[in-house]
Short mmCIF file of C-alpha atoms and ligand atoms in Angstrom, two decimals:
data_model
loop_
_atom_site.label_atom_id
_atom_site.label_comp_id
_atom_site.label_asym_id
_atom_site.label_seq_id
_atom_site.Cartn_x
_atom_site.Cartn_y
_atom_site.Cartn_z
CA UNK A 1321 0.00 0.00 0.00
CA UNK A 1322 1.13 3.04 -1.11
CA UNK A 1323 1.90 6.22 2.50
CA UNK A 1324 -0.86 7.93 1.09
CA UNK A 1325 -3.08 5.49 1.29
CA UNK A 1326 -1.96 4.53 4.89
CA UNK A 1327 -2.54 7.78 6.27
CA UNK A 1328 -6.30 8.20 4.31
CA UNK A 1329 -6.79 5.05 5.95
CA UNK A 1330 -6.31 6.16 8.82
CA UNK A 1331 -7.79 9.62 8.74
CA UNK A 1332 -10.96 8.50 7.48
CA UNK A 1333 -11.54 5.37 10.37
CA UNK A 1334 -10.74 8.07 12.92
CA UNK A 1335 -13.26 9.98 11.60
CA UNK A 1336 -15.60 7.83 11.45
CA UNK A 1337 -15.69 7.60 15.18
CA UNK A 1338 -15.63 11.05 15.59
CA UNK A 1339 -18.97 13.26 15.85
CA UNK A 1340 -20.22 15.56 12.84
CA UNK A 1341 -19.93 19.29 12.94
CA UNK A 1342 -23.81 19.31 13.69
CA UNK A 1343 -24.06 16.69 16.35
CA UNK A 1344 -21.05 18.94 18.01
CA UNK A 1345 -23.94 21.08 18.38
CA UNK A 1346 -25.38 20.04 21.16
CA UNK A 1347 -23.24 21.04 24.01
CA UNK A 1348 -24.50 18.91 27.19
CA UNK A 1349 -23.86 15.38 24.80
CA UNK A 1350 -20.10 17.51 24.23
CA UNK A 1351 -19.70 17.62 28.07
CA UNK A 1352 -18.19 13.99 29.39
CA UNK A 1353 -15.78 14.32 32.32
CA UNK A 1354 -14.23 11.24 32.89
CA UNK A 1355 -11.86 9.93 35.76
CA UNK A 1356 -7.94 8.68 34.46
CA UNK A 1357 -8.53 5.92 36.46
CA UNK A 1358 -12.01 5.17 34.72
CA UNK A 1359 -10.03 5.98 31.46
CA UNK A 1360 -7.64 3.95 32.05
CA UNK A 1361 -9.62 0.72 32.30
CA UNK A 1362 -11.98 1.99 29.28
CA UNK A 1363 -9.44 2.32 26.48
CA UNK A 1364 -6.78 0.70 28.37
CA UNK A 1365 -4.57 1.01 25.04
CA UNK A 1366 -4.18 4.56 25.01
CA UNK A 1367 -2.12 4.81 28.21
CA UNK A 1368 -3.97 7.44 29.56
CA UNK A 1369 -1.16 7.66 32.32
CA UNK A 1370 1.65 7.23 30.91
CA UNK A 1371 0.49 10.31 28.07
CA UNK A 1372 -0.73 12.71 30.88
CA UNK A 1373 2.82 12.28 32.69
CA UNK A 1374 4.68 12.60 29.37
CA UNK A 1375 3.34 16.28 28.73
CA UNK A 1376 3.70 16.81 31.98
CA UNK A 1377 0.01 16.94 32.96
CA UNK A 1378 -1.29 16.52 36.81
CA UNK A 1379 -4.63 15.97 36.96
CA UNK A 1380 -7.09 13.12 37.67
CA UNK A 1381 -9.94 14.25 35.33
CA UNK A 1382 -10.57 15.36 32.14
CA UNK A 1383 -13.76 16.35 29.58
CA UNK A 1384 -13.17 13.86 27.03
CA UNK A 1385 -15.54 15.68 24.97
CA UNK A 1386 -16.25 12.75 22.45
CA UNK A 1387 -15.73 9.32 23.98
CA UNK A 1388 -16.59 7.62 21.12
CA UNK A 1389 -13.75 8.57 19.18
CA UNK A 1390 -11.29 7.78 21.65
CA UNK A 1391 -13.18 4.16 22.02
CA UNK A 1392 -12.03 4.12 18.30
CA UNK A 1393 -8.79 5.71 18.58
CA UNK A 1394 -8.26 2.94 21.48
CA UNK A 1395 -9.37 -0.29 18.87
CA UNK A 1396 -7.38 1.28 16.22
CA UNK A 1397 -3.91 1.51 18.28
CA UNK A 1398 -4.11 -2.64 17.96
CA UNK A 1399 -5.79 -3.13 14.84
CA UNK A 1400 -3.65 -0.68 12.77
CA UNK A 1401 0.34 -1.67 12.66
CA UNK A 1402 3.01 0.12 14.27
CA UNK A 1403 4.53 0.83 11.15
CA UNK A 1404 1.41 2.32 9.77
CA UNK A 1405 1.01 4.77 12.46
CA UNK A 1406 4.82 5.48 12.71
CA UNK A 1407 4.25 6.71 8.62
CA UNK A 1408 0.65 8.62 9.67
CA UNK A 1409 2.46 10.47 12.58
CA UNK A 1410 5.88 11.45 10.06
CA UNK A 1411 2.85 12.54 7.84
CA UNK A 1412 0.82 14.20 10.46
CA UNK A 1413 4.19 16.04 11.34
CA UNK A 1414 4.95 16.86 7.77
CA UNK A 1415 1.88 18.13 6.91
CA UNK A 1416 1.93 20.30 10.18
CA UNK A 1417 5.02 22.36 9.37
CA UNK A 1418 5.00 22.06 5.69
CA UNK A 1419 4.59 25.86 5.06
CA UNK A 1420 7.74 26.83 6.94
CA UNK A 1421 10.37 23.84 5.31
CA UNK A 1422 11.96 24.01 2.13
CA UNK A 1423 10.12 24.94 -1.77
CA UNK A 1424 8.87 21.59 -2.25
CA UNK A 1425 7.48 21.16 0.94
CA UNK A 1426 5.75 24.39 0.71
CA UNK A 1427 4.56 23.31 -3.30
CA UNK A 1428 2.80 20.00 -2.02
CA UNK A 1429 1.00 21.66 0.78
CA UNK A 1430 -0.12 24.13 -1.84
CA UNK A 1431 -0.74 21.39 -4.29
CA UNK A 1432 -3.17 19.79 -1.75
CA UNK A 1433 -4.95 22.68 -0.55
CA UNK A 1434 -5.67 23.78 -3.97
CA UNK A 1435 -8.08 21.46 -3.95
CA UNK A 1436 -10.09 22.47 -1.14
CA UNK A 1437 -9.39 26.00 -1.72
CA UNK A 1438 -9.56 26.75 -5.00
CA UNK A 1439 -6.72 29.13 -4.63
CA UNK A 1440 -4.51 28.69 -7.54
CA UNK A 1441 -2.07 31.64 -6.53
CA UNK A 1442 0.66 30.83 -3.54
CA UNK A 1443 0.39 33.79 -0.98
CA UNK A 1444 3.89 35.72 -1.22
CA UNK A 1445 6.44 35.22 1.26
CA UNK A 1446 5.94 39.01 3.09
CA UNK A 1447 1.94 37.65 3.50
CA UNK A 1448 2.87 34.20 4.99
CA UNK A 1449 5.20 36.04 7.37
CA UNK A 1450 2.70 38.84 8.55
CA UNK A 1451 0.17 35.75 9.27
CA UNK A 1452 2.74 33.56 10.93
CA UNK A 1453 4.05 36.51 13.17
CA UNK A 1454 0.57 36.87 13.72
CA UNK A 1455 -0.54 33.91 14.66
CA UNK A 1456 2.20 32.89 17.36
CA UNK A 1457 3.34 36.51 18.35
CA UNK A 1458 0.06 38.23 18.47
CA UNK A 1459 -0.15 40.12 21.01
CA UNK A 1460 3.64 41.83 20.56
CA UNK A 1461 2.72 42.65 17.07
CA UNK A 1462 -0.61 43.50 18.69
CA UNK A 1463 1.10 46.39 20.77
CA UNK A 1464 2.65 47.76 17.80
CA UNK A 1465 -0.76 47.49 16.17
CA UNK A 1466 -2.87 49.54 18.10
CA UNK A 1467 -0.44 51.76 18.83
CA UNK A 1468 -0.54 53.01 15.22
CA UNK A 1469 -4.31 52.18 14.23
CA UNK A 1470 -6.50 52.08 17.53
CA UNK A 1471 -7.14 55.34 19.68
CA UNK A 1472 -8.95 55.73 22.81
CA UNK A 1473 -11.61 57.53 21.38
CA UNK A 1474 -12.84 54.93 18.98
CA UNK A 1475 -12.87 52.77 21.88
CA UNK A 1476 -15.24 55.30 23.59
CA UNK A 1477 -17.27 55.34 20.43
CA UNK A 1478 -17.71 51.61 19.94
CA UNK A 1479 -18.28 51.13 23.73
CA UNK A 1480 -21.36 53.90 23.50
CA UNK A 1481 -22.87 51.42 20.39
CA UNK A 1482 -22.58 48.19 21.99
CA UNK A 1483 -24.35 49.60 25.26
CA UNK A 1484 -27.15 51.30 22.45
CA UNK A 1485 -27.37 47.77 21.12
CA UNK A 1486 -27.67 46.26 24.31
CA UNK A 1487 -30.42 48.60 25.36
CA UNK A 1488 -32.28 47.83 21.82
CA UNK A 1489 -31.96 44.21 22.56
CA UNK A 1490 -33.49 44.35 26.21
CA UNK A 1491 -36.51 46.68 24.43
CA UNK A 1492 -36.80 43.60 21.93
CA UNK A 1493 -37.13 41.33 24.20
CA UNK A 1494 -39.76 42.73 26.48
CA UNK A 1495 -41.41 42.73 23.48
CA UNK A 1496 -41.83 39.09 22.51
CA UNK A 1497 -44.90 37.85 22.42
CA UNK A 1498 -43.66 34.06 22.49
CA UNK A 1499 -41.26 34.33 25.81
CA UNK A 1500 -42.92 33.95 29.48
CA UNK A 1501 -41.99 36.84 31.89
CA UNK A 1502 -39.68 34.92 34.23
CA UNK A 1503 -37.68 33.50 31.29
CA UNK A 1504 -37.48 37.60 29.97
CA UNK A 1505 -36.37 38.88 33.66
CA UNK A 1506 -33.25 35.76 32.90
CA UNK A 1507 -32.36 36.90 29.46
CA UNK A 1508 -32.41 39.93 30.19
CA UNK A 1509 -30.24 39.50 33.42
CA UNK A 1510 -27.69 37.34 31.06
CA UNK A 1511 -27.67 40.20 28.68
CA UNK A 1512 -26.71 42.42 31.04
CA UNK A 1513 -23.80 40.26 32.49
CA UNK A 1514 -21.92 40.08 28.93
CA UNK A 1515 -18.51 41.17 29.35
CA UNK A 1516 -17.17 43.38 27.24
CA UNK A 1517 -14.04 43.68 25.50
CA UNK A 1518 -12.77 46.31 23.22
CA UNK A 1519 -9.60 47.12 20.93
CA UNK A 1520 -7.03 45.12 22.71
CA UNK A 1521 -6.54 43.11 26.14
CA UNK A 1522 -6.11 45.19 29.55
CA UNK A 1523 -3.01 43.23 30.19
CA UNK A 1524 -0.16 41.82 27.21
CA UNK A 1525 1.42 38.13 27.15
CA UNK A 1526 4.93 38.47 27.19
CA UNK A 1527 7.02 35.94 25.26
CA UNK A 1528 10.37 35.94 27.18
CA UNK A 1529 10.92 32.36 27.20
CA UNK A 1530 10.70 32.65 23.22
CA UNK A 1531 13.83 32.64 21.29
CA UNK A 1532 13.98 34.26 18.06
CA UNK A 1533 17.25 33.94 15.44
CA UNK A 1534 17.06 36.15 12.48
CA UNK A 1535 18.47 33.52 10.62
CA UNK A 1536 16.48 30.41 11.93
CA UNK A 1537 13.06 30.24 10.73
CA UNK A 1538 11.85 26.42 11.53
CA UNK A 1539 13.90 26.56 15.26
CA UNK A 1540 11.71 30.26 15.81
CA UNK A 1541 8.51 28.35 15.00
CA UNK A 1542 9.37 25.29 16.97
CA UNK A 1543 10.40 27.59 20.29
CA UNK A 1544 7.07 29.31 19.83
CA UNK A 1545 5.36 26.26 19.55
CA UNK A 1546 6.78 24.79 22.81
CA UNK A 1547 5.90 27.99 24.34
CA UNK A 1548 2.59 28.38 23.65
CA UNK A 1549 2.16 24.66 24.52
CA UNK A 1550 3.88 25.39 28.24
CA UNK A 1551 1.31 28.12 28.37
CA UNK A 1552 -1.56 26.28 27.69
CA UNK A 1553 -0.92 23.88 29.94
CA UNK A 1554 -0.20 26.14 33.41
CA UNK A 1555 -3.86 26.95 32.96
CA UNK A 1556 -4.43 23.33 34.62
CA UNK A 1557 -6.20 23.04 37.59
CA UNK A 1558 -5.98 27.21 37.78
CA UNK A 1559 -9.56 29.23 37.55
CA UNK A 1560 -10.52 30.35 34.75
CA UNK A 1561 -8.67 33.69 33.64
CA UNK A 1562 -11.95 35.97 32.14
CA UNK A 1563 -8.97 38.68 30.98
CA UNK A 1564 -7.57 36.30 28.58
CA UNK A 1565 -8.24 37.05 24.80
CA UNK A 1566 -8.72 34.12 22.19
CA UNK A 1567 -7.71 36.19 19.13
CA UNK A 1568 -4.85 39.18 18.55
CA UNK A 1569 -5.74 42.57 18.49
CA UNK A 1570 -4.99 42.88 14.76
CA UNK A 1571 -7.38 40.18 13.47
CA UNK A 1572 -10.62 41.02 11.65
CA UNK A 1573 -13.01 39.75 13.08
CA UNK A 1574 -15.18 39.18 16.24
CA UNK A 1575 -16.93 36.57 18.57
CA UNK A 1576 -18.84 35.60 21.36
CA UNK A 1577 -17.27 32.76 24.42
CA UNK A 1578 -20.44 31.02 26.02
CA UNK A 1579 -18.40 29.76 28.95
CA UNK A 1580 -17.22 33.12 30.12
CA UNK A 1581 -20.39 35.47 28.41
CA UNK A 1582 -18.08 37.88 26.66
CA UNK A 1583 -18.20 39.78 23.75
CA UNK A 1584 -14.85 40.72 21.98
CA UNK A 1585 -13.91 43.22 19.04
CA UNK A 1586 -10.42 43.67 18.78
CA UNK A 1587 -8.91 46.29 17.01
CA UNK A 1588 -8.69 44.87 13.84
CA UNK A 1589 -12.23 44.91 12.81
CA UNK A 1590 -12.47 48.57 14.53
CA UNK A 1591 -11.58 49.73 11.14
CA UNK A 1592 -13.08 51.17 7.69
CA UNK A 1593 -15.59 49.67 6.19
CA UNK A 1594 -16.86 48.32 9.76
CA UNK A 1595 -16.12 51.01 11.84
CA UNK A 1596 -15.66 54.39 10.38
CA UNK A 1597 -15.28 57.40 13.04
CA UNK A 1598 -15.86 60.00 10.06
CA UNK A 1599 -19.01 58.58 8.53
CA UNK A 1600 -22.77 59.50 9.85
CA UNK A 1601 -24.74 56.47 12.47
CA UNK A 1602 -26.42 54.55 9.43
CA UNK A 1603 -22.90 53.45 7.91
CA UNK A 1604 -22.04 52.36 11.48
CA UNK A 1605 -24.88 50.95 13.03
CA UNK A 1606 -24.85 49.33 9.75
CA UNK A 1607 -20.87 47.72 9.16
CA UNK A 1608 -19.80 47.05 13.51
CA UNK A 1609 -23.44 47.58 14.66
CA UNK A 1610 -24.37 44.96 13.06
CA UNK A 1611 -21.68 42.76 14.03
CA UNK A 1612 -22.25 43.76 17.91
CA UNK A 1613 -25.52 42.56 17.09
CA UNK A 1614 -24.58 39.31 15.53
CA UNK A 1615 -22.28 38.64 19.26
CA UNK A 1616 -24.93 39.62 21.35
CA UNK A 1617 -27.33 37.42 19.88
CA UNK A 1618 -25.29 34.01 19.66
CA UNK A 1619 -25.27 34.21 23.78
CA UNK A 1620 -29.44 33.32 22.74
CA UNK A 1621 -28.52 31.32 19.37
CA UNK A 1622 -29.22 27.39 19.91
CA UNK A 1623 -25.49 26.66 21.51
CA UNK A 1624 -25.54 30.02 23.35
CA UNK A 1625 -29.25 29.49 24.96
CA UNK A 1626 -27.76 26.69 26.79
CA UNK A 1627 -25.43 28.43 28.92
CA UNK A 1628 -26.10 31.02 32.21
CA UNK A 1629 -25.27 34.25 32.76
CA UNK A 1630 -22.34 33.23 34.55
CA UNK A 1631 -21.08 30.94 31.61
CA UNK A 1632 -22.19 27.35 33.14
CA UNK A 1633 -24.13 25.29 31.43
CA UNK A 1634 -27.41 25.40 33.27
CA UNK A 1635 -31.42 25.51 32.24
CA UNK A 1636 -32.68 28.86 32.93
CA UNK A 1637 -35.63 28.20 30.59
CA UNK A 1638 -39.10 27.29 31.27
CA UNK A 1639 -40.13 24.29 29.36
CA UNK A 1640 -42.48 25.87 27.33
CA UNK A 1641 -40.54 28.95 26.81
CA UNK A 1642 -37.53 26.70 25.41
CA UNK A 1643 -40.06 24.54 23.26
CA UNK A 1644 -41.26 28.03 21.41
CA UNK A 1645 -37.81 28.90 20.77
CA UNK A 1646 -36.57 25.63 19.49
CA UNK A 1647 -39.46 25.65 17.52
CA UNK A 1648 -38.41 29.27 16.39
CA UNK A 1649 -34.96 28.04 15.42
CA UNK A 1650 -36.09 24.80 13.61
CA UNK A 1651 -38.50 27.10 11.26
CA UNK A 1652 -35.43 29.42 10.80
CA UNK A 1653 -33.09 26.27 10.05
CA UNK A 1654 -35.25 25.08 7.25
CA UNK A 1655 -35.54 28.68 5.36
CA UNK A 1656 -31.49 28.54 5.04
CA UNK A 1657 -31.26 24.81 4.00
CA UNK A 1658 -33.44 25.85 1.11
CA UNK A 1659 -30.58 28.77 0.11
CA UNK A 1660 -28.83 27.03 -3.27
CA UNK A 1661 -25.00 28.12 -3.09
CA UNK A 1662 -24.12 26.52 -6.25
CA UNK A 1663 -25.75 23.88 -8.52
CA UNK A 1664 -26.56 21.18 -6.23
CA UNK A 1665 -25.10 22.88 -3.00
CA UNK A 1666 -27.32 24.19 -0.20
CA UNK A 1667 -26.63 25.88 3.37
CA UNK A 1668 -27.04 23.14 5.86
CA UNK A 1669 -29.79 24.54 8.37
CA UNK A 1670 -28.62 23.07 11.04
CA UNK A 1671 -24.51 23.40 11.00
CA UNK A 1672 -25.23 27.13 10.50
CA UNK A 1673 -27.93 28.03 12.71
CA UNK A 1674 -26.29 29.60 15.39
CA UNK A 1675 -24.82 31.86 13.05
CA UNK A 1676 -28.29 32.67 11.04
CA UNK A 1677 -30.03 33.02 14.53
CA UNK A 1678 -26.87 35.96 15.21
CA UNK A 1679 -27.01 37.28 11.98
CA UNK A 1680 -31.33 37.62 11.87
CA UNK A 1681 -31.00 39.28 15.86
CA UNK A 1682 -28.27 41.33 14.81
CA UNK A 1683 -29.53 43.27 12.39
CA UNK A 1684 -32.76 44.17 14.19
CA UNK A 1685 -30.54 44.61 16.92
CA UNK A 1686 -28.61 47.39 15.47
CA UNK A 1687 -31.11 48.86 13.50
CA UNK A 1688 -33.41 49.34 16.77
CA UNK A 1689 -30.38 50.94 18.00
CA UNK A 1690 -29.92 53.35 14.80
CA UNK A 1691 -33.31 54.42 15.47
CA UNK A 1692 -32.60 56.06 17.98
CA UNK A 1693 -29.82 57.68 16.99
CA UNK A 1694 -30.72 61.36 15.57
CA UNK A 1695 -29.81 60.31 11.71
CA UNK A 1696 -32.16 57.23 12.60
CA UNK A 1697 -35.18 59.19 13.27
CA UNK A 1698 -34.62 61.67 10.27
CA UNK A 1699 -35.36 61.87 7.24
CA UNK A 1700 -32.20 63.41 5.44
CA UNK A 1701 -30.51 62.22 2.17
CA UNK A 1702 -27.54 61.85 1.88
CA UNK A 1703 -25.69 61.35 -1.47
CA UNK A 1704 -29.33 60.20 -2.59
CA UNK A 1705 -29.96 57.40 0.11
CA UNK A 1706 -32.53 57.99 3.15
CA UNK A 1707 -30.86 56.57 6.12
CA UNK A 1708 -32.36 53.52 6.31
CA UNK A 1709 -31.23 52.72 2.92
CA UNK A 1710 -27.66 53.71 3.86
CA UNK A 1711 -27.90 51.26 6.94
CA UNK A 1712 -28.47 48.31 4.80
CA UNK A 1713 -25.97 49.45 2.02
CA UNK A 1714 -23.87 49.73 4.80
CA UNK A 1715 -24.22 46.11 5.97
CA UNK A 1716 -24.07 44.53 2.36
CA UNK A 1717 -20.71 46.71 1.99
CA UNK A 1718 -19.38 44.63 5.17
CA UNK A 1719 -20.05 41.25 3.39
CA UNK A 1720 -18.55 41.79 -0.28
CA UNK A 1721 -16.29 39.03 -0.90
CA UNK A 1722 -15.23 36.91 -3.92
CA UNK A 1723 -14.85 33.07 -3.31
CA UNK A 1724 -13.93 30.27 -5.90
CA UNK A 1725 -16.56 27.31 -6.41
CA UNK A 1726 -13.98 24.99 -4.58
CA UNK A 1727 -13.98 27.32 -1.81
CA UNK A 1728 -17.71 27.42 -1.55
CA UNK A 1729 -18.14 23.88 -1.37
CA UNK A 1730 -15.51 23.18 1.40
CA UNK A 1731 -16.71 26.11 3.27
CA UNK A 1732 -20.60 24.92 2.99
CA UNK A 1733 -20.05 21.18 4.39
CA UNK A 1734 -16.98 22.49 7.66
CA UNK A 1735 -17.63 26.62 8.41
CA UNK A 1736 -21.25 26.86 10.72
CA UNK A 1737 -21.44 30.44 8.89
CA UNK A 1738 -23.58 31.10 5.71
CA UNK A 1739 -21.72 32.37 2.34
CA UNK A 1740 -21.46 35.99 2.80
CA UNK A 1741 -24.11 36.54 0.10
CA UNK A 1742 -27.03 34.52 2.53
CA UNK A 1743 -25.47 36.66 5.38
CA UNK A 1744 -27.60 39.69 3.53
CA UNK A 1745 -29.96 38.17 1.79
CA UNK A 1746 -31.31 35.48 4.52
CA UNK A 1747 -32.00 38.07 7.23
CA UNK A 1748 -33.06 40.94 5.36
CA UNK A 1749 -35.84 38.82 3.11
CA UNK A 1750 -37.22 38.12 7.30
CA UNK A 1751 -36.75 41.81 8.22
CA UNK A 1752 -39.85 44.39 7.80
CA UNK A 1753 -38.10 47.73 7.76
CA UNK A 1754 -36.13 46.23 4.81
CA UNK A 1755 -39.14 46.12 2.54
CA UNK A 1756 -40.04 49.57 3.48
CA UNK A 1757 -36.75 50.93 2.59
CA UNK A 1758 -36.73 49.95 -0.66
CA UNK A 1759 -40.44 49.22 -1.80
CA UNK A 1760 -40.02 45.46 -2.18
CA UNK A 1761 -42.75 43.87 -3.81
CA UNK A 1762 -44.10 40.15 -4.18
CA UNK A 1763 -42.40 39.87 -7.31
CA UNK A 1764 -38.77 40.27 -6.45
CA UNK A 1765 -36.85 38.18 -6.33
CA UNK A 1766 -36.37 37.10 -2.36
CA UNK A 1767 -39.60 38.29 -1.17
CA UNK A 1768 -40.93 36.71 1.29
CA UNK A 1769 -44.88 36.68 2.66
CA UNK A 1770 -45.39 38.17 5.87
CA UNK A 1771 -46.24 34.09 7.58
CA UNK A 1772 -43.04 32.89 5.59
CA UNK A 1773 -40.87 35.31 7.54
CA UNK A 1774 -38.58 33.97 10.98
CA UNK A 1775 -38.27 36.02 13.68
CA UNK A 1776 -36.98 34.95 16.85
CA UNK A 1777 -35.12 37.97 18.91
ZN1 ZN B 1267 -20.93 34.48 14.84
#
């Protein structure tokens, strides 16, 4: 048998055993602490033990998250041979740190991805350096970030529209007519509980026991690596540090953590076209308002729902309350499995939901909170657009991307986010104020009837 076909093999048994991106989902059948000792006698192959001690673990517990694969993992270490695992791992290893060895290295990795990527250019060596240095030294290249693109008063700015958005999400939800009062007093306690994080963290990771050679690419990498494992690993058996950031201050983007309630925007998204300190409330509310939105809402989305204020995972819905909203959320999960991507492509409902559910409560979110912004109760053109018109240019401008068909199709069956396209057009065919804005009529071409419309925050 050809390597290649060892390592498939392998790869594909493994994951086999292993749960889908939807059944992930569900985060109480994710949950499975397990004793060593209980481990130990369960997949006795494994050497639960022996592992723990040899990366220098102490502990006599663990969430093993998915117990099913490590059942297989456990039948596979005797039913696969050594040598067939000795040539996965050299693969697994190979694969791993491709992108930093030598041209050909670098030329098969890019050979392989092609395929799921589409990409049929190789990024240049400046761009794979800016992401690597990002990636494992973010938060010193961080400091030098904000320094030069973040000021204090944006951060003032974007702190006064997340607590507008917040205040236009508690308004929404006294307003449901499907939620009981005593669940409304919880969400509304949770919502006001989210902690909130702006720009860049309160308190930098330092990297002095990281040693960097000008000269020594692969040995920098591998001393970073080591580092950030150490790091990782003093967390063990510590609480839980609610300072600590998940992503560097220079990354675009944003996101929600359901075990600690937080919302975080670092600096990087705090930019043009997002965030635009120049540019009137509807391009705002619009671009980052919209993405506060989307965070708020995944702490209610169907993963989010299932953690407390206090980021346990605990019931704090009535039965009935949490019946009407999955009900809610299955309704909304059918309207985006019906989305075509490309020829025989669809969304998958239920991988993206939590997303769709942030993306639908985010923009009602943000446009509550544009109208009541001065601009948002106007009536004043500007460069021929009323300003609820610019508010929804405004969020289409945040989602303009080009992907390749190869892209599309990867991204559809392993990213729980819509294509950009279906993150405009899905909530905005459910949104009323959108049909007002521009006069859409039963014969365009995402209209939706009034009863074919989801709402759920
Ligand atoms: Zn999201």
């Amino acid at each position: 048998m050809k390597n290649a076909d060892i390592v498939y093999l392998i790869e594909k048994e493994l994951a086999a055993g292993s749960r889908t991106n939807i059944e992930l989902r569900d985060v109480n059948a994710n949950f499975n602490k397990k004793a060593v000792s209980a481990m130990s006698k369960s997949q006795p192959n494994i050497g639960w033990t022996t592992l723990l001690a040899g990366i220098g673990a102490t502990t006599d517990s663990i969430d093993m998250a998915q117990p099913g694969y490590y059942d297989k993992l456990n039948t596979m270490l005797k039913s696969v041979s050594l040598t067939n695992w000795k040539t996965y791992l050299k693969a697994a290893t190979i694969q791993n740190y491709a992108p930093v060895l030598s041209q050909p290295f670098i030329n098969a990795s890019f050979e392989f991805n092609k395929v799921l990527s589409g990409e049929d250019t190789q990024k240049s060596r400046r761009q794979t350096m800016t992401a690597i240095v990002d990636n494992l030294l973010g938060q010193a290249l961080g400091q030098l970030y904000v320094k030069r693109y973040f000021n204090e008063d944006a951060k003032k700015r974007v702190l006064t529209l997340v607590n507008n958005l917040q205040k236009a999400f508690e308004n929404r939800i006294n307003q449901l007519d499907w939620m009981s009062d005593s669940t409304k007093v919880k969400a509304k306690e949770k919502l006001y509980t989210i902690i909130k994080k702006i720009g860049y963290p309160d308190k930098w990771r330092n990297y002095d026991n990281v040693q960097i050679t000008r000269t020594k690419l692969f040995e920098n990498i591998i001393s970073l690596n080591k580092n950030d494992f150490k790091y990782e690993l003093a967390k063990l058996n510590k609480p839980v540090d609610k300072t600590e950031w998940q992503t560097t201050p220079s990354t675009v983007t944003a996101y929600y953590n359901p075990p600690v309630n937080e919302i975080v925007f670092p600096a990087g998204i705090l930019q043009y076209p997002y965030f635009d300190f120049s540019a009137d409330d509807a391009i705002n509310y619009g671009g980052i308002g919209m993405v506060i939105g989307h965070e708020m809402t995944h702490a209610f989305d169907d993963q989010g729902a299932q953690f407390d204020k206090d980021g346990n995972v605990k019931n704090w819905w009535t039965k009935e309350d949490y019946r009407k909203f999955k009900e809610r959320t299955t309704k909304l999960s059918e309207l985006y499995s019906t989305f075509t991507v490309l020829d025989t492509v669809h969304i998958k409902g239920p991988l993206t939901l939590g997303e769709n559910t942030a993306d639908n409560g985010g923009i009602a979110i943000a446009y509550d909170a544009f109208k009541m912004t001065e601009q948002g109760k106007g009536n004043e053109k500007i460069d021929g657009f009323m300003p609820d018109q610019r508010f929804f240019l405004s969020i289409a401008r945040i989602w303009r991307v080009k992907t390749r068909d190869a892209f599309l199709r990867t991204y559809v069956n392993t990213n729980p986010h819509s294509p950009a396209m279906w993150r405009v057009n899905g909530p905005l065919m459910n949104f009323a104020p959108f049909y007002r804005a521009f006069n859409i009529q039963p014969d365009d071409k995402n209209y939706k009837a009034e009863n074919e419309r989801v709402r759920i925050w």
